[in-house]
Amino acid sequence: MKKLGMIGGTGPESTVDYYQSIINKFQEQTGSQETLPELLIYSINMYKIFDLLETGQEEELAEYLAAAVLSLERAGADFAVISANTPHIVFDQVQQKVNIPMVSIVEETYQKARQLELRKIGLLGTQFTMENDFFKEPFKINGKEIFVPNEREQQYIHEKIVKELEQGIVNEETKKEFLAIVERMIEQHEIEGLILGCTEFPMIFKPEDLSIPQLNTVEVHVAKIVEMMTTG
């Protein structure tokens, strides 16, 4: 069994979801309720990540994340993941600074969209995720179209992520507004699927809420993590 090193705390709610999902998927994969995966969690400060991004300090962010991965390396992790979408803005830089392989949430989400043969895809996440290219790039270079909400909607979504979802708060009015934004994207851009590009989104989006497939980034990431743990 390969030992996972996970950067958590980005935010705490999704770290708990990752932990439980990894255990459940691992036991499903191994067919044993009496087998548990070995993993290490290094919990960092998501607000520091936001501050570094807001002030344009991407190199400092890469150093911060790499230091955490190196700590997991020293503790015996065979590979590492970052349990959030936004920090993947510096994923490549972090991978270059560490010695163990890392599994990208962006790459795994792209592979899922490819399997589903989606051509036009909506992307929701923090404002950093929606306005930057790090998540969109693998889709665009492979001929897929990625659409994000307008600027006002992006600001609204970002604010609700930081002030509500990251705090574990699920507000029905917020959910209603989020769904209205997605329905507008379906009508305006004819999107065929939606990337839940924030690991807290499964708290608010349920599969039955929309008529199009939802790409739950936690779910697709966990599937690859467990594959790595059980097969290498």
Tab-separated table of C-alpha atoms in Angstrom:
chain	number	residue	atom	x	y	z
A	1	MET	CA	0.000	0.000	0.000
A	2	LYS	CA	1.369	3.427	-0.945
A	3	LYS	CA	1.138	6.050	1.779
A	4	LEU	CA	-0.680	9.292	0.915
A	5	GLY	CA	0.440	12.715	2.083
A	6	MET	CA	-2.430	15.221	1.915
A	7	ILE	CA	-2.278	19.002	2.243
A	8	GLY	CA	-5.479	19.852	4.115
A	9	GLY	CA	-7.061	22.858	5.776
A	10	THR	CA	-7.891	24.383	2.412
A	11	GLY	CA	-10.595	24.502	3.840
A	12	PRO	CA	-11.303	22.304	6.850
A	13	GLU	CA	-14.758	21.180	5.672
A	14	SER	CA	-13.429	19.689	2.451
A	15	THR	CA	-10.495	18.093	4.289
A	16	VAL	CA	-13.004	16.125	6.362
A	17	ASP	CA	-14.857	15.180	3.171
A	18	TYR	CA	-11.610	14.000	1.558
A	19	TYR	CA	-10.676	11.914	4.591
A	20	GLN	CA	-14.038	10.174	4.787
A	21	SER	CA	-14.280	9.736	1.012
A	22	ILE	CA	-10.802	8.188	0.796
A	23	ILE	CA	-11.660	5.676	3.520
A	24	ASN	CA	-14.983	4.768	1.903
A	25	LYS	CA	-13.504	4.444	-1.595
A	26	PHE	CA	-10.536	2.462	-0.290
A	27	GLN	CA	-12.758	-0.034	1.510
A	28	GLU	CA	-14.999	-0.305	-1.558
A	29	GLN	CA	-11.938	-0.920	-3.748
A	30	THR	CA	-10.392	-3.512	-1.439
A	31	GLY	CA	-13.717	-5.142	-0.589
A	32	SER	CA	-12.944	-5.053	3.123
A	33	GLN	CA	-14.518	-2.985	5.887
A	34	GLU	CA	-11.655	-4.011	8.155
A	35	THR	CA	-8.943	-2.443	6.009
A	36	LEU	CA	-7.997	1.218	6.376
A	37	PRO	CA	-5.657	3.299	4.221
A	38	GLU	CA	-2.479	4.820	5.603
A	39	LEU	CA	-2.299	8.566	5.102
A	40	LEU	CA	-0.756	11.697	6.535
A	41	ILE	CA	-2.512	15.078	6.686
A	42	TYR	CA	-0.679	18.396	6.947
A	43	SER	CA	-3.280	21.069	7.664
A	44	ILE	CA	-2.339	24.569	6.508
A	45	ASN	CA	-4.039	27.981	6.639
A	46	MET	CA	-6.418	28.600	3.723
A	47	TYR	CA	-6.628	32.314	4.590
A	48	LYS	CA	-2.876	32.649	4.074
A	49	ILE	CA	-3.367	31.126	0.602
A	50	PHE	CA	-6.031	33.713	-0.234
A	51	ASP	CA	-3.850	36.555	1.106
A	52	LEU	CA	-0.850	35.455	-0.967
A	53	LEU	CA	-2.968	35.206	-4.122
A	54	GLU	CA	-4.681	38.548	-3.526
A	55	THR	CA	-1.271	40.238	-3.245
A	56	GLY	CA	0.180	38.440	-6.274
A	57	GLN	CA	2.717	36.429	-4.285
A	58	GLU	CA	2.509	33.203	-6.269
A	59	GLU	CA	6.144	32.227	-5.692
A	60	GLU	CA	5.638	32.599	-1.932
A	61	LEU	CA	2.525	30.430	-2.212
A	62	ALA	CA	4.482	27.756	-4.079
A	63	GLU	CA	7.158	27.824	-1.353
A	64	TYR	CA	4.506	27.583	1.380
A	65	LEU	CA	2.862	24.553	-0.227
A	66	ALA	CA	6.174	22.897	-1.133
A	67	ALA	CA	7.353	23.190	2.488
A	68	ALA	CA	4.230	21.312	3.568
A	69	VAL	CA	4.752	18.593	0.945
A	70	LEU	CA	8.407	18.232	1.974
A	71	SER	CA	7.262	17.717	5.571
A	72	LEU	CA	4.982	14.922	4.359
A	73	GLU	CA	7.873	13.455	2.370
A	74	ARG	CA	10.049	13.339	5.491
A	75	ALA	CA	7.183	11.690	7.375
A	76	GLY	CA	7.092	8.865	4.828
A	77	ALA	CA	4.505	9.849	2.208
A	78	ASP	CA	4.947	8.114	-1.158
A	79	PHE	CA	2.891	10.693	-3.064
A	80	ALA	CA	1.002	13.895	-2.276
A	81	VAL	CA	-2.181	15.809	-3.073
A	82	ILE	CA	-3.561	19.253	-2.318
A	83	SER	CA	-7.177	18.881	-1.175
A	84	ALA	CA	-8.420	22.056	-2.881
A	85	ASN	CA	-8.726	23.536	-6.362
A	86	THR	CA	-7.446	27.095	-5.923
A	87	PRO	CA	-3.888	26.219	-4.765
A	88	HIS	CA	-3.439	24.274	-8.008
A	89	ILE	CA	-2.684	27.672	-9.554
A	90	VAL	CA	0.941	26.888	-8.534
A	91	PHE	CA	0.744	23.082	-8.808
A	92	ASP	CA	3.517	22.785	-11.408
A	93	GLN	CA	5.879	24.997	-9.386
A	94	VAL	CA	5.238	22.945	-6.245
A	95	GLN	CA	5.847	19.656	-8.073
A	96	GLN	CA	9.219	20.968	-9.241
A	97	LYS	CA	10.259	21.738	-5.654
A	98	VAL	CA	9.482	18.305	-4.164
A	99	ASN	CA	10.683	14.758	-4.776
A	100	ILE	CA	7.518	12.663	-4.561
A	101	PRO	CA	4.835	12.630	-7.297
A	102	MET	CA	1.704	14.719	-6.872
A	103	VAL	CA	-1.777	14.040	-8.217
A	104	SER	CA	-3.454	17.039	-9.859
A	105	ILE	CA	-7.149	17.697	-9.284
A	106	VAL	CA	-7.199	19.645	-12.572
A	107	GLU	CA	-5.803	16.777	-14.660
A	108	GLU	CA	-8.171	14.244	-13.111
A	109	THR	CA	-11.165	16.526	-13.730
A	110	TYR	CA	-10.137	16.953	-17.362
A	111	GLN	CA	-9.883	13.177	-17.759
A	112	LYS	CA	-13.392	12.791	-16.318
A	113	ALA	CA	-14.796	15.373	-18.748
A	114	ARG	CA	-13.084	13.527	-21.603
A	115	GLN	CA	-14.626	10.220	-20.511
A	116	LEU	CA	-18.054	11.853	-20.475
A	117	GLU	CA	-17.370	13.336	-23.940
A	118	LEU	CA	-18.305	16.836	-22.772
A	119	ARG	CA	-17.470	19.643	-25.208
A	120	LYS	CA	-18.922	22.748	-23.539
A	121	ILE	CA	-18.307	22.892	-19.811
A	122	GLY	CA	-19.111	25.389	-17.085
A	123	LEU	CA	-16.593	26.137	-14.325
A	124	LEU	CA	-17.450	27.473	-10.863
A	125	GLY	CA	-14.937	28.084	-8.087
A	126	THR	CA	-13.206	30.845	-6.197
A	127	GLN	CA	-12.557	33.995	-8.192
A	128	PHE	CA	-8.903	32.887	-8.501
A	129	THR	CA	-10.029	29.626	-10.097
A	130	MET	CA	-12.535	31.257	-12.441
A	131	GLU	CA	-10.460	34.209	-13.655
A	132	ASN	CA	-7.114	32.422	-14.138
A	133	ASP	CA	-6.188	29.894	-16.823
A	134	PHE	CA	-4.660	27.085	-14.746
A	135	PHE	CA	-7.912	25.082	-14.672
A	136	LYS	CA	-9.094	25.998	-18.161
A	137	GLU	CA	-5.842	25.269	-20.010
A	138	PRO	CA	-5.958	21.449	-20.357
A	139	PHE	CA	-9.541	21.705	-21.600
A	140	LYS	CA	-8.814	24.429	-24.148
A	141	ILE	CA	-5.712	22.779	-25.608
A	142	ASN	CA	-7.773	19.636	-26.147
A	143	GLY	CA	-10.549	21.390	-28.034
A	144	LYS	CA	-13.093	21.812	-25.246
A	145	GLU	CA	-14.851	25.078	-24.406
A	146	ILE	CA	-14.855	26.347	-20.824
A	147	PHE	CA	-17.314	28.993	-19.632
A	148	VAL	CA	-17.354	30.917	-16.348
A	149	PRO	CA	-19.967	33.265	-14.863
A	150	ASN	CA	-19.809	37.000	-15.506
A	151	GLU	CA	-17.687	39.241	-13.279
A	152	ARG	CA	-20.507	40.195	-10.899
A	153	GLU	CA	-21.503	36.555	-10.475
A	154	GLN	CA	-17.879	35.550	-9.910
A	155	GLN	CA	-17.565	38.082	-7.096
A	156	TYR	CA	-20.801	36.825	-5.522
A	157	ILE	CA	-19.721	33.170	-5.705
A	158	HIS	CA	-16.272	33.950	-4.270
A	159	GLU	CA	-17.729	35.900	-1.374
A	160	LYS	CA	-20.149	33.083	-0.500
A	161	ILE	CA	-17.359	30.495	-0.656
A	162	VAL	CA	-15.152	32.457	1.750
A	163	LYS	CA	-17.830	33.727	4.138
A	164	GLU	CA	-20.196	30.749	4.153
A	165	LEU	CA	-18.993	27.448	2.676
A	166	GLU	CA	-15.462	27.660	4.104
A	167	GLN	CA	-17.130	28.183	7.483
A	168	GLY	CA	-19.363	25.132	7.042
A	169	ILE	CA	-22.466	27.286	6.432
A	170	VAL	CA	-25.030	26.149	3.852
A	171	ASN	CA	-27.540	28.898	3.100
A	172	GLU	CA	-30.625	28.010	1.045
A	173	GLU	CA	-30.760	31.475	-0.505
A	174	THR	CA	-27.139	31.102	-1.628
A	175	LYS	CA	-27.927	27.722	-3.163
A	176	LYS	CA	-30.876	29.236	-5.025
A	177	GLU	CA	-28.637	31.988	-6.459
A	178	PHE	CA	-25.888	29.518	-7.428
A	179	LEU	CA	-28.395	27.346	-9.286
A	180	ALA	CA	-29.808	30.408	-11.061
A	181	ILE	CA	-26.303	31.295	-12.265
A	182	VAL	CA	-25.788	27.776	-13.616
A	183	GLU	CA	-29.188	27.750	-15.344
A	184	ARG	CA	-28.253	31.014	-17.063
A	185	MET	CA	-24.994	29.404	-18.248
A	186	ILE	CA	-26.921	26.413	-19.576
A	187	GLU	CA	-29.250	28.718	-21.508
A	188	GLN	CA	-26.633	31.216	-22.719
A	189	HIS	CA	-23.641	28.941	-23.409
A	190	GLU	CA	-25.364	25.548	-23.799
A	191	ILE	CA	-22.946	23.960	-21.330
A	192	GLU	CA	-23.191	20.165	-21.191
A	193	GLY	CA	-21.560	19.709	-17.783
A	194	LEU	CA	-20.501	21.696	-14.733
A	195	ILE	CA	-17.158	21.548	-12.908
A	196	LEU	CA	-17.624	22.000	-9.163
A	197	GLY	CA	-14.255	23.732	-8.957
A	198	CYS	CA	-14.362	24.325	-5.218
A	199	THR	CA	-14.081	21.356	-2.902
A	200	GLU	CA	-16.801	22.788	-0.650
A	201	PHE	CA	-19.400	22.844	-3.455
A	202	PRO	CA	-20.724	19.313	-2.749
A	203	MET	CA	-22.127	20.821	0.459
A	204	ILE	CA	-24.500	22.912	-1.644
A	205	PHE	CA	-24.818	21.205	-5.068
A	206	LYS	CA	-26.587	17.833	-5.202
A	207	PRO	CA	-26.729	15.612	-8.335
A	208	GLU	CA	-30.489	16.023	-8.612
A	209	ASP	CA	-30.254	19.846	-8.636
A	210	LEU	CA	-29.286	20.126	-12.313
A	211	SER	CA	-30.174	18.528	-15.626
A	212	ILE	CA	-26.505	18.281	-16.661
A	213	PRO	CA	-23.656	16.176	-15.197
A	214	GLN	CA	-21.713	17.668	-12.305
A	215	LEU	CA	-17.989	16.994	-12.130
A	216	ASN	CA	-17.390	16.746	-8.393
A	217	THR	CA	-13.663	17.512	-8.165
A	218	VAL	CA	-13.365	15.849	-4.747
A	219	GLU	CA	-14.887	12.643	-6.112
A	220	VAL	CA	-12.664	12.470	-9.197
A	221	HIS	CA	-9.554	13.345	-7.186
A	222	VAL	CA	-10.309	10.715	-4.540
A	223	ALA	CA	-10.818	8.033	-7.197
A	224	LYS	CA	-7.283	8.615	-8.509
A	225	ILE	CA	-5.847	8.858	-4.985
A	226	VAL	CA	-7.245	5.468	-4.035
A	227	GLU	CA	-6.051	3.979	-7.323
A	228	MET	CA	-2.548	5.241	-6.504
A	229	MET	CA	-2.713	3.826	-2.985
A	230	THR	CA	-3.887	0.383	-4.042
A	231	THR	CA	-2.100	-0.152	-7.351
A	232	GLY	CA	0.695	2.382	-7.456
